[in-house]
Coordinates of C-alpha atoms in Angstrom, one line a residue:
X564 CA 0.0 0.0 0.0
X565 CA 1.5 3.3 -1.1
X566 CA 0.4 6.7 0.3
X567 CA -1.9 8.3 -2.2
X568 CA -0.3 10.6 -4.8
X569 CA -2.1 13.3 -6.7
X570 CA -3.7 11.3 -9.5
X571 CA -7.2 11.1 -10.8
X572 CA -8.2 9.9 -7.4
X573 CA -7.3 13.3 -5.9
X574 CA -9.5 14.9 -8.5
X575 CA -12.4 12.6 -7.6
X576 CA -12.0 13.4 -3.9
X577 CA -11.8 17.2 -4.6
X578 CA -15.1 17.0 -6.6
X579 CA -17.0 15.0 -4.1
X580 CA -19.0 17.2 -1.6
X581 CA -18.0 16.8 2.0
X582 CA -20.5 14.9 4.3
X583 CA -23.0 16.7 6.4
X584 CA -21.4 18.0 9.6
X585 CA -17.9 16.8 8.5
X586 CA -15.6 16.6 11.5
X587 CA -12.4 16.6 9.5
X588 CA -10.6 19.6 7.9
X589 CA -11.6 19.5 4.2
X590 CA -8.0 18.9 3.0
X591 CA -7.5 16.0 5.4
X592 CA -10.9 14.5 4.5
X593 CA -10.0 14.5 0.8
X594 CA -6.7 12.6 1.5
X595 CA -8.5 10.1 3.7
X596 CA -11.3 9.6 1.1
X597 CA -8.7 8.2 -1.3
X598 CA -7.7 5.4 1.2
X599 CA -9.4 2.0 1.7
X600 CA -10.9 1.2 5.1
X601 CA -12.9 -1.7 6.6
X602 CA -16.6 -0.9 7.3
X603 CA -18.1 -4.2 8.4
X604 CA -17.4 -7.8 9.2
X605 CA -18.2 -10.1 6.3
X606 CA -20.6 -12.1 8.6
X607 CA -22.6 -9.0 9.4
X608 CA -23.7 -8.5 5.9
X609 CA -26.8 -10.5 5.1
X610 CA -30.2 -9.9 3.4
X611 CA -31.1 -6.9 5.5
X612 CA -29.6 -3.6 4.7
X613 CA -26.8 -2.6 7.1
X614 CA -26.1 1.1 7.9
X615 CA -22.5 2.1 8.6
X616 CA -20.5 5.4 8.7
X617 CA -17.1 6.1 7.2
X618 CA -15.4 9.6 7.4
X619 CA -18.8 11.1 8.4
X620 CA -20.4 9.6 5.3
X621 CA -23.4 7.4 6.0
X622 CA -23.5 4.3 3.9
X623 CA -25.7 1.2 3.4
X624 CA -24.4 -2.3 2.7
X625 CA -26.4 -5.2 1.4
X626 CA -26.1 -8.4 -0.5
X627 CA -27.4 -8.7 -4.1
X628 CA -27.0 -12.4 -4.9
X629 CA -23.2 -13.2 -5.0
X630 CA -22.2 -9.6 -4.8
X631 CA -22.0 -7.0 -2.0
X632 CA -23.2 -3.4 -2.6
X633 CA -22.1 -0.3 -0.7
X634 CA -23.9 2.9 -1.5
X635 CA -25.0 6.2 -0.1
X636 CA -27.6 5.4 2.5
X637 CA -30.4 7.7 1.5
X638 CA -33.1 6.7 -1.0
X639 CA -32.9 9.1 -4.0
X640 CA -36.7 9.4 -4.1
X641 CA -37.5 11.1 -0.7
X642 CA -34.3 10.8 1.3
X643 CA -35.3 8.1 3.7
X644 CA -32.4 6.0 5.1
X645 CA -32.3 2.7 3.3
X646 CA -31.2 0.8 6.4
X647 CA -34.7 1.4 7.7
X648 CA -36.0 -1.0 5.0
X649 CA -35.8 -4.7 4.4
X650 CA -34.0 -7.1 2.0
X651 CA -34.4 -10.5 0.4
X652 CA -30.8 -11.3 -0.4
X653 CA -31.1 -10.0 -4.0
X654 CA -32.5 -6.5 -3.4
X655 CA -33.4 -4.1 -0.6
X656 CA -36.6 -2.0 -0.4
X657 CA -37.0 1.5 0.9
X658 CA -39.3 1.6 3.9
X659 CA -41.2 4.7 2.6
X660 CA -42.4 3.7 -0.9
X661 CA -41.0 0.3 -1.5
X662 CA -38.5 1.2 -4.2
X663 CA -36.2 -1.8 -4.7
X664 CA -32.4 -1.7 -5.3
X665 CA -30.3 -4.6 -6.5
X666 CA -26.9 -5.3 -7.9
X667 CA -24.8 -2.2 -8.6
X668 CA -27.2 -0.1 -6.7
X669 CA -29.6 0.0 -9.6
X670 CA -33.3 0.7 -8.9
X671 CA -35.1 -2.3 -10.2
X672 CA -38.7 -1.7 -9.1
X673 CA -41.0 1.2 -8.4
X674 CA -44.2 -0.4 -7.0
X675 CA -46.4 2.6 -7.8
X676 CA -45.5 2.3 -11.5
X677 CA -44.4 -1.3 -12.1
X678 CA -44.5 -1.1 -15.9
X679 CA -42.9 2.4 -16.3
X680 CA -39.2 3.0 -17.3
X681 CA -37.0 3.7 -14.2
X682 CA -35.1 7.0 -14.5
X683 CA -31.3 6.8 -13.9
X684 CA -31.6 9.4 -11.2
X685 CA -33.1 6.7 -9.0
X686 CA -30.0 4.5 -9.1
X687 CA -27.8 4.6 -6.0
X688 CA -24.3 6.1 -5.9
X689 CA -22.1 3.1 -5.1
X690 CA -18.6 2.5 -3.9
X691 CA -16.0 -0.2 -4.6
X692 CA -16.1 -3.3 -2.4
X693 CA -13.3 -5.7 -1.4
X694 CA -13.7 -8.6 1.0
X695 CA -10.5 -9.5 2.8
X696 CA -9.5 -10.9 6.3
X697 CA -13.2 -11.5 7.0
X698 CA -13.8 -7.7 6.6
X699 CA -15.6 -5.6 4.0
X700 CA -13.4 -2.8 2.7
X701 CA -14.3 0.3 0.7
X702 CA -13.0 3.7 -0.5
X703 CA -15.0 6.9 -0.9
X704 CA -12.9 8.4 -3.7
X705 CA -11.1 5.4 -5.4
X706 CA -8.2 5.8 -7.8
X707 CA -9.5 6.3 -11.3
X708 CA -6.2 5.7 -13.1
X709 CA -6.2 2.7 -15.5
X710 CA -3.8 0.8 -13.3
X711 CA -5.6 1.7 -10.1
X712 CA -5.9 -1.2 -7.7
X713 CA -7.3 -1.5 -4.2
X714 CA -4.6 -0.9 -1.7
X715 CA -5.5 -3.1 1.2
X716 CA -2.7 -3.5 3.9
X717 CA -1.1 -7.0 3.8
X718 CA -1.4 -9.3 6.8
X719 CA 1.5 -11.8 7.3
X720 CA 0.6 -15.5 7.3
X721 CA -3.2 -15.0 6.8
X722 CA -3.2 -17.2 3.7
X723 CA -0.9 -19.9 5.0
X724 CA -2.6 -23.3 5.6
X725 CA -0.9 -23.8 9.0
X726 CA -2.6 -20.7 10.4
X727 CA -6.0 -20.3 11.9
X728 CA -7.9 -17.2 10.7
X729 CA -10.1 -15.4 13.3
X730 CA -12.0 -12.1 12.7
X731 CA -12.9 -10.6 16.1
X732 CA -15.9 -8.5 16.6
X733 CA -15.2 -4.8 16.1
X734 CA -14.8 -2.3 19.0
X735 CA -16.0 1.3 19.0
X736 CA -13.7 3.9 20.5
X737 CA -14.7 7.4 21.3
X738 CA -11.5 8.9 19.9
X739 CA -9.5 9.7 16.8
X740 CA -8.1 6.8 14.7
X741 CA -4.6 8.3 14.7
X742 CA -4.5 8.3 18.5
X743 CA -5.8 4.7 18.6
X744 CA -3.2 3.4 16.1
X745 CA -0.4 5.3 18.0
X746 CA -1.5 3.5 21.1
X747 CA -1.4 0.1 19.4
X748 CA 2.2 0.6 18.3
X749 CA 3.3 2.1 21.6
X750 CA 5.8 -0.3 23.3
X751 CA 6.1 1.5 26.7
X752 CA 2.5 1.3 28.0
X753 CA 2.2 -2.5 28.6
X754 CA 3.3 -2.4 32.2
X755 CA 0.9 0.3 33.1
X756 CA -2.2 -0.4 30.9
X757 CA -2.3 -4.1 30.3
X758 CA -1.5 -5.5 33.8
X759 CA -4.9 -7.1 33.9
X760 CA -4.4 -9.1 30.8
X761 CA -0.8 -10.1 30.0
X762 CA 1.8 -7.5 31.1
X763 CA 4.2 -7.4 34.1
X764 CA 3.8 -4.2 36.2
X765 CA 7.4 -4.8 37.5
X766 CA 8.9 -5.0 34.0
X767 CA 8.5 -1.6 32.3
X768 CA 11.9 -1.3 30.6
X769 CA 11.8 -0.8 26.8
X770 CA 15.0 -2.0 25.0
X771 CA 16.5 0.1 22.3
X772 CA 14.9 -0.3 18.8
X773 CA 14.9 1.6 15.6
X774 CA 12.0 1.9 13.1
X775 CA 12.7 1.4 9.4
X776 CA 10.8 3.2 6.7
X777 CA 8.9 1.2 4.2
X778 CA 7.0 2.0 1.0
X779 CA 3.7 2.5 2.9
X780 CA 4.8 3.4 6.4
X781 CA 7.4 1.8 8.6
X782 CA 8.3 -1.3 10.6
X783 CA 9.9 -1.8 13.9
X784 CA 11.1 -4.8 15.9
X785 CA 12.0 -5.1 19.5
X786 CA 12.8 -7.9 21.9
X787 CA 12.0 -8.3 25.5
X788 CA 11.2 -10.9 28.2
X789 CA 7.7 -9.6 28.7
X790 CA 5.4 -12.5 27.7
X791 CA 2.2 -12.5 25.7
X792 CA 0.3 -15.3 27.4
X793 CA -2.8 -14.3 29.5
X794 CA -2.1 -13.7 33.1
X795 CA -2.9 -16.9 35.1
X796 CA -2.1 -19.2 32.2
X797 CA -0.1 -22.2 33.6
X798 CA 2.4 -24.4 31.9
X799 CA 3.1 -21.9 29.1
X800 CA 6.2 -20.2 27.9
X801 CA 9.8 -21.0 28.4
X802 CA 12.2 -19.6 31.1
X803 CA 14.4 -16.9 29.7
X804 CA 12.6 -16.8 26.4
X805 CA 13.1 -13.6 24.4
X806 CA 9.9 -12.3 22.8
X807 CA 10.2 -10.7 19.4
X808 CA 7.5 -8.3 18.5
X809 CA 7.4 -7.1 14.9
X810 CA 5.2 -4.1 14.1
X811 CA 4.3 -3.1 10.5
X812 CA 2.5 0.2 10.1
X813 CA 0.6 1.1 7.0
X814 CA -0.5 4.7 6.9
X815 CA -2.9 6.1 7.6
X816 CA -4.6 3.9 10.1
X817 CA -3.6 0.2 9.9
X818 CA -0.9 -1.7 11.7
X819 CA 0.0 -5.4 12.3
X820 CA 1.8 -6.9 15.2
X821 CA 3.5 -10.3 14.7
X822 CA 4.6 -11.9 17.9
X823 CA 7.1 -14.8 18.0
X824 CA 6.1 -17.4 20.6
X825 CA 8.1 -20.4 21.8
X826 CA 8.2 -23.5 19.6
X827 CA 8.0 -21.4 16.4
X828 CA 4.6 -20.2 17.3
X829 CA 3.4 -17.0 15.5
X830 CA 0.5 -14.7 16.4
X831 CA -0.5 -11.8 14.0
X832 CA -2.9 -9.1 15.0
X833 CA -4.2 -6.5 12.6
X834 CA -5.3 -3.2 14.1
X835 CA -7.4 -1.7 11.3
X836 CA -8.8 1.6 12.6
X837 CA -11.7 2.8 10.5
X838 CA -12.5 6.5 11.0
X839 CA -16.2 6.8 11.6
X840 CA -15.5 10.4 12.3
X841 CA -12.7 12.5 13.6
X842 CA -14.0 11.7 17.1
X843 CA -15.1 8.0 16.7
X844 CA -13.2 5.0 15.5
X845 CA -14.4 1.5 14.7
X846 CA -11.5 -0.8 15.3
X847 CA -11.4 -4.1 13.4
X848 CA -9.0 -6.9 14.5
X849 CA -8.4 -9.9 12.3
X850 CA -6.0 -12.4 14.0
X851 CA -4.2 -15.5 12.7
X852 CA -2.0 -18.0 14.6
X853 CA -0.4 -21.4 14.1
X854 CA -0.9 -22.7 17.7
X855 CA -3.8 -23.2 20.2
X856 CA -6.1 -23.8 17.3
X857 CA -8.2 -26.1 19.4
X858 CA -9.2 -23.3 21.8
X859 CA -12.8 -22.0 21.3
X860 CA -12.9 -18.8 19.2
X861 CA -15.1 -17.1 21.8
X862 CA -12.1 -17.3 24.2
X863 CA -10.0 -15.3 21.7
X864 CA -12.8 -12.8 21.2
X865 CA -13.1 -12.3 25.0
X866 CA -9.4 -11.9 25.6
X867 CA -9.0 -9.5 22.6
X868 CA -11.8 -7.4 23.9
X869 CA -10.3 -7.1 27.4
X870 CA -7.0 -6.0 25.9
X871 CA -8.5 -3.3 23.7
X872 CA -10.9 -2.1 26.4
X873 CA -7.8 -1.4 28.5
X874 CA -6.5 0.7 25.6
X875 CA -9.8 2.3 24.9
X876 CA -10.0 4.0 28.3
X877 CA -6.7 5.8 27.7
X878 CA -7.4 6.8 24.1
X879 CA -10.8 8.3 25.0
X880 CA -9.1 10.4 27.8
X881 CA -6.3 11.9 25.7
X882 CA -6.1 15.6 25.1
X883 CA -5.9 17.0 22.5
X884 CA -8.3 14.5 21.0
X885 CA -6.6 14.8 17.6
X886 CA -3.0 13.8 16.8
X887 CA -0.6 16.7 16.7
X888 CA 1.9 16.0 13.9
X889 CA 4.4 18.6 14.8
X890 CA 6.9 16.8 17.1
X891 CA 7.5 20.0 19.1
X892 CA 3.9 20.0 20.4
X893 CA 4.4 17.0 22.8
X894 CA 7.3 15.6 24.7
X895 CA 9.0 12.4 23.6
X896 CA 11.5 9.8 24.9
X897 CA 13.5 7.0 23.3
X898 CA 10.6 4.5 23.6
X899 CA 8.5 6.8 21.4
X900 CA 10.5 6.2 18.3
X901 CA 7.6 4.4 16.6
X902 CA 5.2 7.2 17.5
X903 CA 7.6 9.7 16.0
X904 CA 8.0 7.6 12.9
X905 CA 4.2 7.3 12.6
X906 CA 3.7 11.1 12.8
X907 CA 6.4 11.7 10.3
X908 CA 4.8 9.2 7.8
X909 CA 1.4 11.0 8.2
X910 CA 3.0 14.4 7.6
X911 CA 4.5 12.8 4.4
X912 CA 0.9 12.1 3.2
X913 CA 0.2 15.8 3.4
X914 CA -2.1 15.9 6.5
X915 CA -2.4 19.2 8.4
X916 CA -0.6 19.8 11.7
X917 CA -3.5 18.8 13.9
X918 CA -5.2 16.4 11.5
X919 CA -8.8 17.2 12.5
X920 CA -11.2 20.2 12.6

C-alpha cells in the first residue's frame, strides 16, 4: 500500500462534496477519502440492509446475490435511510415507498408504477467493495487511473494453511483513529495499561529499537522478556525466552503486530482503525495464529476485547483528541520512536498539523 499521490483519485476526492457535519478539515478528509478502510465484518452483511459510517459519510451495505453493494444510504426518491428498509438477499426495499435496489445499486422496481421505465436518477451512488481478512473494505474516492488497484494492507501469514484465521468483533472507540493506532504501536505502555491481561507491572523497561521506513509506512522490531500469554495461564512459555514483536505500520490507520512465541509459534494481530468520524473509531482486529487452534474462538474474542478495552479508556481520555503531527507539540522519549515515525509518515501524506477540525 503506497500513500496516495495526486492522480485522478485526488480529483475525484476534490469534486465530491463533504459529508454533512464533517468533523475533518476539508483537505484532510480528501486525503483520507482516497484510502481504503474496513466498514463491516463479512458475517454481518446479510439480506437486511446494514447502515455504517465512514469519514462522516453514512453508507448502506447489502447483498445482491453473489455480490455486496455499498452505497450512499439515502433513497434518492425522498431521502429516507435505506437501512430502515428490508431485503431479500437479492434486493433491498426502501421503507417509505418500497422502491427496490439490486446489484450495482440500480433501482429495479417502483411499486407505484411497475411497468414504467425507471429513470437513472433513482439509481444509488455506489462505492467499490473488497472482501479481505473477514472484513468488507471500501474507498469513498477510489483511484480512477487505468492501473488503479485496491490498496489493502497486507497481513502476514493470513493465507498460509498452517494458520487459523479469526476475525474478532469490532470495537467502537470514542477517539481519533490516529490516537488509537499510535497506542497500538506504543511499546512502553504495557506495564501500566495491560497489567490485567498479559503484562508485568514490574517490567517496564523498553529495550532500544529503531523503526525502518517502508513504501507504505514503517516497521519496527523489539525484543523483551515480557510475555504475551494471558495472566494466570499455567504451563506456558519457556524460562528466559526472548519475545520478538514485529510491528508493521501502513499509513494512515492500519498496523499489524507479529509476535514470535516459543516453539516457532506465531500470532499476528491486525489493528485496522476505521475512522467513523474524527472523534469516533471502529477498530477491526483480524487475527491469525499457528498454535492453540483447538481453543474456542469465543475465548479469543473475549481476551482480545479485554486488551482493547484497556487501551480504549486511555485513548478516550487523551487531550488533545486529535493527533498533533508537529513533534514539538508534545514531549518524547526513546521508547516513542515508533510514534515519532508514525507522525512523520502521516506528515508525508500531506495531512495538516493537527489532523482534525
